[in-house]
C-alpha cells in the first residue's frame, strides 16, 4: 500500500522506500525459511521486484541492502512508479481516498495486495456448502476479495469447523451505518455455518492514535458493543472483548502477542504500516495485538489449548495489512494462517472518494439519527449522479455508478430484481434523483429505527454477558 509519509504528502521518501524494501526482503527470507507455499513466495518476490523498480525510478540507483540512500539525494523524475502502483488510491488502516468518483479501483487493489477475487465459482461454492442463498454482499461483490476461503470450505466439507473474528475501533460513542457492514455479514456467516465468533474492540488502538483518554476509549468500546449486540448475535456463540480489559486478564492471549512481536522486526512494521521514528512505541507494537485473536488458543475459555482451529476474518480491505503480517508470522509460530473475506468501503454521503468519517456528522448516517435527520442528510448531502435539469436527466439519464443513493441501496436493499430495475430506470432517465433519494430514505428509516429499538433492549447486564470470558456453545 502506498503510505503517507510523516509530513502528510502521499509520495514516499527514498528512505521510506528503502525501509520497505528491506522489510520485504526479510519477509521473503522468512517465507523461504518457513517453507511456505510456492505461490505465496512467488507473490512476495514479485512485490519485492516491484519495490526495487520503484526505488530505482525514484533514486536513480539500484537497491543495496545495508546501504540506505543519503539524506541529500537528488530525486529523479522518471515518470510513473512500478506497474500496479497508483497515485489515485490511498488505502491503509487509517486513511482511504481516491480521485475517482466511482470509488477505489478494487481490481487494482487485489493485484497490489496479492489477494484473490471473490468470483462466481466461489459464491456458488459457498451456496452449495452452506445450503443457503449467498448474502447480498456476496451476490453484489461487496465482499469482493479473499485469502484461503476455498481452504476453509474444503475443511468444512470434511466436518472440520472454523471460527470467526472481526473487530471495531471505538473512536466515538455513535457508530454509523458503514460500521454495520462487517457485522451484518459476520452475523450471516455465524448463522449459516453455526460457529463461534470473537469481536475485538481495539480501545487501546484508539487511545494510541486519537486525542482521547483511556477512560473515554473504554467507554466508547462498551457503547459500541451495544450496537454490535443489537445486530442480533447469539450470546451463546459470541465473545466480545475490550483489549484494555482482556489483555490484563488472559495470560494466553498476551503470550501470543509476545510470540508475534518476537517474529516481526521494526523494519517490517515500518514497511507494512508506514510508521516513522517519531511514532510512539505503542503504535509499533499494536499490530501484534490485532493479530493475536487470529489464533484459537488466545481464547482458552472457548477453545481450551487447541491451536489448530482456523480463523476466518470478515473485514474491510483497509485492515488487510495487519493480517498479511499475521499470515507471515503464523507458520513460524506453529499456527494455521487466518483466512480473510474483504469488503469494499462504504462511501461518504459526499461521494465515493472517501469512506465515511465518524468525526464529520454530515458525511454519515449515524445509528442515532432520527427519521427526519436521515431524510435531511440524504436530500441535502447525498452526491447525485443525475443531470443538472429535469429535461437533461429525462433525455440522457443518470449515472448510477457515481450516485451515492444508489450505492447505499446496493448495500441495504435486499431484492436483486428491484435494485436492477432502479438502476435501469435511473440510467434511462425514467427515475429522477429526488425519487431515487426517496427510495433510499424509505429503506434506511425503518432499518435504523428497528436497530435503535433493538439497542434499547441491550442492558448493561447484556453487555456484561457478551464480554465475560466463558465457554461458548458449539461443536467442532
CSV table of C-alpha atoms in Angstrom, one decimal, residues 6 20 31 35 92 110 115 149 156 161 183 195 203 205 228 269 280 289 292 325 381 389 410 438 440 463:
chain,number,residue,atom,x,y,z
A,6,UNK,CA,5.3,12.0,8.2
A,20,UNK,CA,10.0,-1.1,2.8
A,31,UNK,CA,8.7,-17.4,3.9
A,35,UNK,CA,8.9,-23.4,3.5
A,92,UNK,CA,-4.3,1.9,4.6
A,110,UNK,CA,-6.5,-7.1,-5.4
A,115,UNK,CA,-5.3,-11.4,-2.7
A,149,UNK,CA,-11.6,-19.1,1.5
A,156,UNK,CA,-15.8,-27.5,6.5
A,161,UNK,CA,-15.0,-26.3,11.6
A,183,UNK,CA,-21.2,-7.1,11.4
A,195,UNK,CA,-19.8,-21.3,14.5
A,203,UNK,CA,-9.9,0.7,22.5
A,205,UNK,CA,-5.5,1.4,19.4
A,228,UNK,CA,-22.9,-4.7,17.8
A,269,UNK,CA,6.2,-2.9,10.6
A,280,UNK,CA,5.2,6.2,19.8
A,289,UNK,CA,-2.4,-7.2,19.4
A,292,UNK,CA,-3.5,-12.4,18.3
A,325,UNK,CA,1.7,-9.7,8.7
A,381,UNK,CA,-25.7,15.9,1.1
A,389,UNK,CA,-32.0,19.8,-15.1
A,410,UNK,CA,-26.7,-1.7,-3.2
A,438,UNK,CA,-36.8,9.0,-1.6
A,440,UNK,CA,-33.2,5.3,-0.1
A,463,UNK,CA,-23.2,-6.3,27.6
